[in-house]
XYZ file of C-alpha atoms in Angstrom:
455
model
C -14.510 12.409 -25.218
C -15.194 10.628 -21.935
C -18.391 11.082 -19.950
C -18.088 11.613 -16.187
C -20.583 9.618 -14.113
C -21.174 9.921 -10.366
C -23.446 8.132 -7.912
C -23.834 8.220 -4.139
C -25.534 6.337 -1.332
C -25.766 6.225 2.460
C -26.764 3.454 4.864
C -27.295 3.317 8.615
C -24.643 1.562 10.727
C -26.367 1.750 14.115
C -26.288 -1.358 16.280
C -29.601 -3.202 16.146
C -32.107 -2.481 18.924
C -31.312 -5.721 20.745
C -27.603 -4.752 20.961
C -28.308 -1.880 23.371
C -27.127 -1.186 25.991
C -23.667 -1.671 24.547
C -21.613 -3.812 26.964
C -18.720 -1.364 26.985
C -17.009 -1.094 30.344
C -14.030 0.869 29.084
C -13.117 3.830 31.264
C -11.472 6.930 29.841
C -9.463 9.424 31.880
C -10.694 8.170 35.230
C -14.416 8.667 34.507
C -16.993 6.145 35.603
C -17.731 3.333 33.128
C -20.432 4.479 30.714
C -22.448 2.217 28.469
C -24.395 3.694 25.555
C -28.011 2.736 26.072
C -29.813 3.985 22.960
C -29.322 5.784 19.631
C -29.631 9.573 19.583
C -29.648 9.656 15.792
C -28.357 7.502 12.966
C -24.706 6.846 12.364
C -24.145 6.281 8.650
C -21.676 5.128 6.100
C -21.640 7.040 2.834
C -20.231 6.176 -0.578
C -19.475 8.256 -3.657
C -18.780 6.304 -6.869
C -17.026 8.046 -9.767
C -16.447 6.817 -13.312
C -14.254 9.232 -15.257
C -14.428 7.219 -18.474
C -10.796 6.211 -17.926
C -10.862 4.925 -14.358
C -13.227 4.393 -11.449
C -12.941 5.838 -7.926
C -14.844 5.023 -4.763
C -14.938 7.153 -1.593
C -16.384 5.442 1.491
C -16.733 7.064 4.920
C -17.962 5.742 8.242
C -19.217 7.781 11.189
C -16.878 5.858 13.459
C -13.747 6.628 15.470
C -11.666 5.668 12.430
C -11.710 3.771 9.180
C -12.540 0.084 9.737
C -9.395 -2.021 9.729
C -10.821 -5.150 8.133
C -8.022 -7.027 6.334
C -8.359 -6.738 2.550
C -11.439 -4.494 2.805
C -10.602 -2.518 -0.370
C -10.196 -5.811 -2.220
C -13.509 -7.094 -0.838
C -15.280 -3.927 -2.002
C -13.556 -4.136 -5.383
C -14.770 -7.706 -5.838
C -18.343 -6.645 -5.018
C -18.559 -3.550 -7.239
C -15.929 -4.044 -9.942
C -13.800 -1.022 -9.053
C -9.979 -1.163 -8.834
C -8.959 -1.872 -5.199
C -6.199 0.749 -5.296
C -8.781 3.402 -6.229
C -11.008 2.768 -3.206
C -10.520 5.299 -0.390
C -11.952 4.402 3.025
C -12.165 6.924 5.870
C -13.596 7.476 9.342
C -14.984 10.768 10.634
C -13.277 10.212 14.013
C -16.663 10.130 15.687
C -16.316 10.000 19.479
C -19.988 9.080 19.970
C -19.757 5.825 18.016
C -19.498 2.566 19.996
C -16.103 2.594 21.699
C -14.297 -0.642 22.388
C -10.926 -2.261 22.178
C -10.379 -5.854 21.149
C -8.759 -7.606 24.080
C -8.615 -11.117 25.541
C -9.792 -9.493 28.762
C -13.096 -8.389 27.214
C -16.221 -9.945 28.673
C -18.069 -12.581 26.597
C -20.887 -10.032 26.135
C -18.521 -7.425 24.725
C -16.843 -9.959 22.439
C -20.257 -10.952 21.096
C -21.183 -7.297 20.558
C -17.957 -6.584 18.664
C -18.479 -9.584 16.382
C -22.075 -8.577 15.587
C -21.352 -4.888 15.177
C -18.333 -5.278 12.937
C -20.409 -7.549 10.686
C -22.994 -4.747 10.356
C -20.330 -2.172 9.487
C -18.562 -4.469 7.018
C -21.719 -5.427 5.132
C -23.284 -1.949 5.103
C -20.080 -0.459 3.723
C -20.058 -2.865 0.797
C -23.768 -2.379 0.167
C -23.386 1.428 0.170
C -20.683 1.068 -2.481
C -22.941 -1.211 -4.540
C -25.789 1.293 -4.378
C -23.533 4.238 -5.232
C -22.114 2.402 -8.261
C -25.613 1.460 -9.428
C -26.762 5.088 -9.098
C -24.030 6.594 -11.312
C -25.297 9.050 -13.903
C -23.754 11.780 -16.093
C -22.296 14.474 -13.880
C -20.136 17.551 -13.455
C -17.970 18.612 -10.533
C -16.430 21.741 -9.078
C -14.327 22.829 -6.113
C -14.707 25.567 -3.542
C -13.541 26.716 -0.104
C -14.984 28.842 2.657
C -14.496 29.422 6.369
C -16.437 27.522 9.031
C -15.648 29.003 12.442
C -16.748 26.001 14.472
C -13.364 24.794 15.745
C -10.593 25.895 18.084
C -7.115 24.780 19.110
C -7.594 22.394 22.016
C -4.114 22.318 23.606
C -4.198 24.803 26.479
C -1.408 25.691 28.900
C -3.327 26.563 32.025
C -2.859 29.413 34.479
C -1.274 27.000 36.976
C 1.161 25.400 34.534
C -0.825 22.348 33.426
C -1.297 21.108 29.860
C -5.005 20.369 29.413
C -7.593 19.986 26.682
C -9.418 23.300 26.621
C -10.212 26.214 24.336
C -6.917 27.830 23.351
C -8.247 30.869 21.538
C -4.725 32.081 20.748
C -3.484 28.754 19.337
C -3.281 28.005 15.630
C -6.579 26.865 14.126
C -7.453 26.152 10.512
C -11.072 27.056 9.713
C -11.007 25.991 6.049
C -14.050 24.111 4.795
C -13.185 22.429 1.474
C -15.949 21.164 -0.801
C -16.087 19.057 -3.956
C -19.517 19.428 -5.524
C -21.006 16.790 -7.833
C -24.197 17.562 -9.789
C -26.143 15.894 -12.548
C -26.614 17.588 -15.912
C -29.742 19.339 -14.623
C -27.727 20.911 -11.811
C -29.194 18.775 -9.023
C -26.754 17.849 -6.278
C -25.649 14.208 -6.377
C -23.052 14.436 -3.638
C -20.822 16.832 -1.746
C -17.396 15.796 -0.452
C -16.823 17.952 2.640
C -13.588 18.395 4.584
C -12.880 20.351 7.775
C -10.227 19.993 10.511
C -12.227 19.214 13.659
C -12.515 16.367 16.159
C -16.081 15.048 16.401
C -15.993 15.150 20.224
C -19.439 16.497 21.096
C -21.279 14.411 23.744
C -18.171 12.300 24.371
C -18.843 10.503 27.686
C -21.985 12.644 28.247
C -25.610 11.706 28.930
C -28.766 13.085 27.335
C -31.587 14.744 29.239
C -33.097 11.308 29.977
C -29.782 10.394 31.698
C -28.789 7.928 28.995
C -25.538 7.966 27.045
C -26.297 7.524 23.347
C -24.698 6.716 20.019
C -24.744 9.442 17.396
C -23.175 10.563 14.140
C -22.002 13.575 16.178
C -22.061 17.174 14.935
C -20.525 16.092 11.620
C -23.394 13.673 11.000
C -25.897 16.394 11.890
C -24.187 18.726 9.403
C -24.395 16.071 6.678
C -28.086 15.483 7.404
C -28.654 19.252 7.248
C -27.134 19.366 3.748
C -28.978 16.272 2.553
C -32.350 17.548 3.740
C -31.720 21.005 2.261
C -31.020 19.714 -1.262
C -33.243 16.624 -1.191
C -33.540 14.305 -4.206
C -31.289 11.721 -2.571
C -28.269 14.031 -2.326
C -25.458 12.647 -0.161
C -23.120 14.773 1.977
C -19.860 13.024 2.880
C -17.861 14.632 5.699
C -14.145 13.901 6.092
C -11.703 14.950 8.783
C -8.881 17.328 7.893
C -5.692 17.888 9.894
C -7.550 17.978 13.201
C -5.078 16.458 15.651
C -5.261 19.546 17.882
C -8.650 20.944 16.869
C -11.940 20.543 18.780
C -15.396 22.041 18.273
C -15.831 25.396 19.990
C -18.441 23.683 22.157
C -16.976 20.297 22.874
C -17.473 17.803 25.697
C -16.688 19.846 28.811
C -15.415 23.087 30.331
C -12.020 23.711 31.864
C -12.380 25.389 35.266
C -9.446 27.438 36.572
C -8.948 28.270 40.271
C -7.118 31.265 41.813
C -4.484 28.997 43.372
C -3.590 27.524 39.948
C -5.557 24.263 40.068
C -7.579 23.305 37.006
C -10.231 20.681 36.367
C -12.470 19.605 33.502
C -16.170 19.875 34.279
C -18.778 17.908 32.375
C -22.043 19.504 31.256
C -25.357 18.709 32.965
C -27.225 15.865 31.279
C -28.743 16.936 27.971
C -26.686 20.117 27.589
C -23.975 18.506 25.460
C -26.576 17.106 23.074
C -28.071 20.562 22.534
C -24.599 21.938 21.867
C -23.939 19.130 19.393
C -27.129 20.041 17.519
C -26.089 23.683 17.509
C -22.596 22.979 16.197
C -23.922 20.584 13.538
C -26.558 22.979 12.277
C -24.114 25.912 12.130
C -21.618 23.763 10.230
C -24.349 22.435 7.935
C -25.387 25.958 6.999
C -21.748 26.805 6.219
C -21.576 23.695 4.008
C -24.706 24.666 2.067
C -23.414 28.173 1.465
C -20.108 26.766 0.222
C -21.869 24.330 -2.109
C -24.071 27.068 -3.581
C -21.039 29.290 -4.198
C -19.456 26.706 -6.539
C -20.575 27.615 -10.058
C -17.612 26.630 -12.242
C -18.244 23.009 -13.150
C -16.607 20.561 -15.554
C -17.021 16.954 -16.654
C -13.322 16.411 -17.387
C -11.516 14.573 -14.568
C -8.048 13.201 -15.368
C -6.952 11.047 -12.410
C -3.535 10.113 -11.021
C -2.809 8.244 -7.807
C 0.461 7.537 -5.997
C 1.223 6.340 -2.476
C 4.347 6.584 -0.344
C 5.183 4.804 2.896
C 7.020 7.086 5.320
C 8.697 5.735 8.458
C 8.250 8.155 11.358
C 10.381 8.036 14.547
C 8.420 6.657 17.488
C 8.668 6.264 21.249
C 7.504 3.401 23.389
C 6.471 3.763 27.008
C 8.596 1.633 29.316
C 5.526 0.842 31.418
C 2.139 -0.424 30.219
C 0.302 1.874 27.824
C -2.332 3.085 28.168
C -1.699 3.141 31.908
C -4.345 1.899 34.311
C -3.760 5.042 36.356
C -4.089 8.016 34.003
C -3.077 10.394 36.791
C 0.584 9.785 35.934
C 0.117 11.470 32.563
C -3.025 13.585 32.929
C -2.667 17.162 34.096
C -5.350 18.702 36.255
C -8.471 17.167 37.714
C -11.648 15.604 36.376
C -15.011 16.750 37.655
C -15.843 19.016 40.578
C -12.855 19.869 42.742
C -12.586 17.741 45.872
C -11.109 20.094 48.456
C -10.420 17.159 50.771
C -7.906 15.711 48.311
C -6.842 19.004 46.656
C -6.957 21.688 49.410
C -6.913 25.316 48.377
C -3.323 26.525 48.028
C -1.894 22.985 48.118
C -2.342 21.868 44.534
C -0.400 18.841 43.254
C 2.513 19.233 40.877
C 1.858 18.728 37.150
C 1.991 15.091 36.101
C 5.370 13.625 35.274
C 6.281 12.499 31.785
C 6.357 8.681 31.702
C 9.667 7.037 30.935
C 10.034 6.207 27.248
C 12.494 4.467 24.963
C 12.880 4.407 21.168
C 10.239 2.225 19.567
C 9.567 0.710 16.170
C 8.936 3.428 13.545
C 5.307 4.193 12.780
C 4.278 3.748 9.163
C 2.501 6.673 7.551
C 0.827 5.774 4.278
C 0.492 9.022 2.361
C -1.760 8.831 -0.691
C -1.911 11.546 -3.331
C -4.997 11.480 -5.513
C -5.151 14.070 -8.282
C -8.659 14.600 -9.665
C -8.561 17.244 -12.342
C -7.401 20.452 -10.625
C -7.929 19.008 -7.125
C -5.299 17.237 -5.008
C -6.338 15.039 -2.099
C -3.701 13.851 0.385
C -4.887 10.907 2.500
C -3.114 9.879 5.714
C -3.715 7.055 8.209
C -3.054 9.368 11.143
C -4.235 12.301 13.272
C -2.134 15.159 11.962
C -1.834 18.456 13.811
C -3.279 21.461 12.003
C 0.135 23.114 11.653
C 1.398 20.127 9.633
C -1.732 20.267 7.482
C -1.058 23.961 6.858
C 2.525 23.185 5.808
C 1.353 20.359 3.544
C -0.973 22.741 1.730
C 1.836 25.297 1.440
C 4.145 22.649 -0.061
C 1.547 21.576 -2.626
C 1.999 22.917 -6.162
C -1.786 22.715 -6.592
C -3.988 25.494 -5.239
C -6.922 23.194 -4.523
C -5.435 20.782 -1.973
C -7.364 18.828 0.663
C -5.814 16.967 3.619
C -7.839 13.887 4.603
C -7.005 12.019 7.803
C -8.225 8.769 9.411
C -7.724 6.926 6.141
C -7.683 3.125 5.889
C -4.544 1.450 7.195
C -2.959 0.568 10.514
C -3.352 3.696 12.619
C -0.317 5.946 12.943
C -2.203 7.942 15.627
C -1.217 11.491 16.617
C 1.510 13.424 14.821
C 2.509 16.534 16.804
C 4.121 19.362 14.838
C 7.462 20.916 15.812
C 5.866 23.829 17.662
C 3.880 21.404 19.829
C 6.696 19.055 20.833
C 6.540 20.272 24.445
C 2.773 19.869 24.781
C 2.549 17.329 27.623
C -0.809 15.666 26.989
C -1.468 11.897 27.182
C -1.652 11.483 23.397
C 1.967 12.699 23.120
C 3.340 9.527 24.690
C 4.039 6.139 23.167
C 3.656 7.114 19.501
C 5.307 9.271 16.856
C 7.981 11.430 18.515
C 6.446 14.927 18.823
C 8.026 17.432 16.439
C 10.001 14.811 14.510
C 7.969 14.437 11.346
C 7.085 17.814 9.802
C 9.787 17.722 7.128
C 9.529 13.969 6.566
C 5.868 14.356 5.637
C 6.235 17.393 3.378
C 9.283 15.870 1.658
C 7.286 12.688 1.008
C 4.413 14.778 -0.316
C 6.724 16.627 -2.732
C 8.039 13.293 -4.037
C 4.468 12.209 -4.750
C 3.720 15.414 -6.655
C 6.973 15.002 -8.627
C 5.777 11.573 -9.766
C 2.336 12.760 -10.766
C 3.129 16.143 -12.288
């Protein structure tokens, strides 16, 4: 008889005080350059260490835009903690309020210095969180549960005037499933909760707080995790992971889409401070849903047979003929940004929707699909942003009732994967990546092969 042991830890990954303001001059979607000047709250990395008696598993998440892409990071963690490198699962929460930068020869010396310092913090804190989680392992039980958390909405909206924009599409498909794996000690105290929900962490993206400063934050997902951790106390760790959220945003996200009677549309940002209040609201609502889901799990076991297989799937891809991302986003962005300028967009004389950039076949994108079976739970990890409809089909194709889709997993990013019903959605993220609508069957067929191997 093997004894299940579980431990968990979290560590802050904020830049140090002397690294603010972050020298980030990247512009997104034609907005003014915005440098984050201070922390709003802590961004964290979190680790859950599991020893089943037969094998060891490590889950590690970062409240960043994606999983860190350090070469050989699983092997580095394995060397530090003594866990098998192929049983270490590294994820990002897709946090849009983390420091945003791209490595480029064109970066300023100040930005290059920031990137070097910050990535050292993230790298070292991730390893240390794993060390602490492994050291904290104690006899445990686990259980699985699901509920509904109505905090997200389909974000691909076809506007009144015929523009594809990011807005609240209340009639579009949206998966509200909150999946939870609960780990307790033998006294019933919560050690850790593995949480999964399909939502982009886009609150306060490119927004300023009431003091007119843009800030780093763990976003609404980090607030939800803190809510859970404070509710249960005793060092409990709540680890949030992103589900199939490629076309899912929070109900209250980072702006409002204004429509005009002549068909023009524009995205309006919130007044300073408003977005931060909305982020708190969304995080607290989601945190309460998480606590209720955790409390509802009463069937627990200490038996956890584990199997793990991975499959590389080549997905058809396009490449933009011109530079991508373009310096002028107006060629691919529909609608306006900010308050309507009637001098440039007179009433009744709105511009035509943006043209699709010229594309040619590109090198296939590599999707690394991991299947981890833990007892009666199946976790499917993907290094991509998968649309919710594909996530729904993956769950339907699974022979296991308790199936979780986890995106933003470690590996070279495969980026967005549009489902077949969204192949005509003309948004900027549709261009220069996986061909929209080309991969639904390829992914589910690969998934079935993985289950055939394991079961």
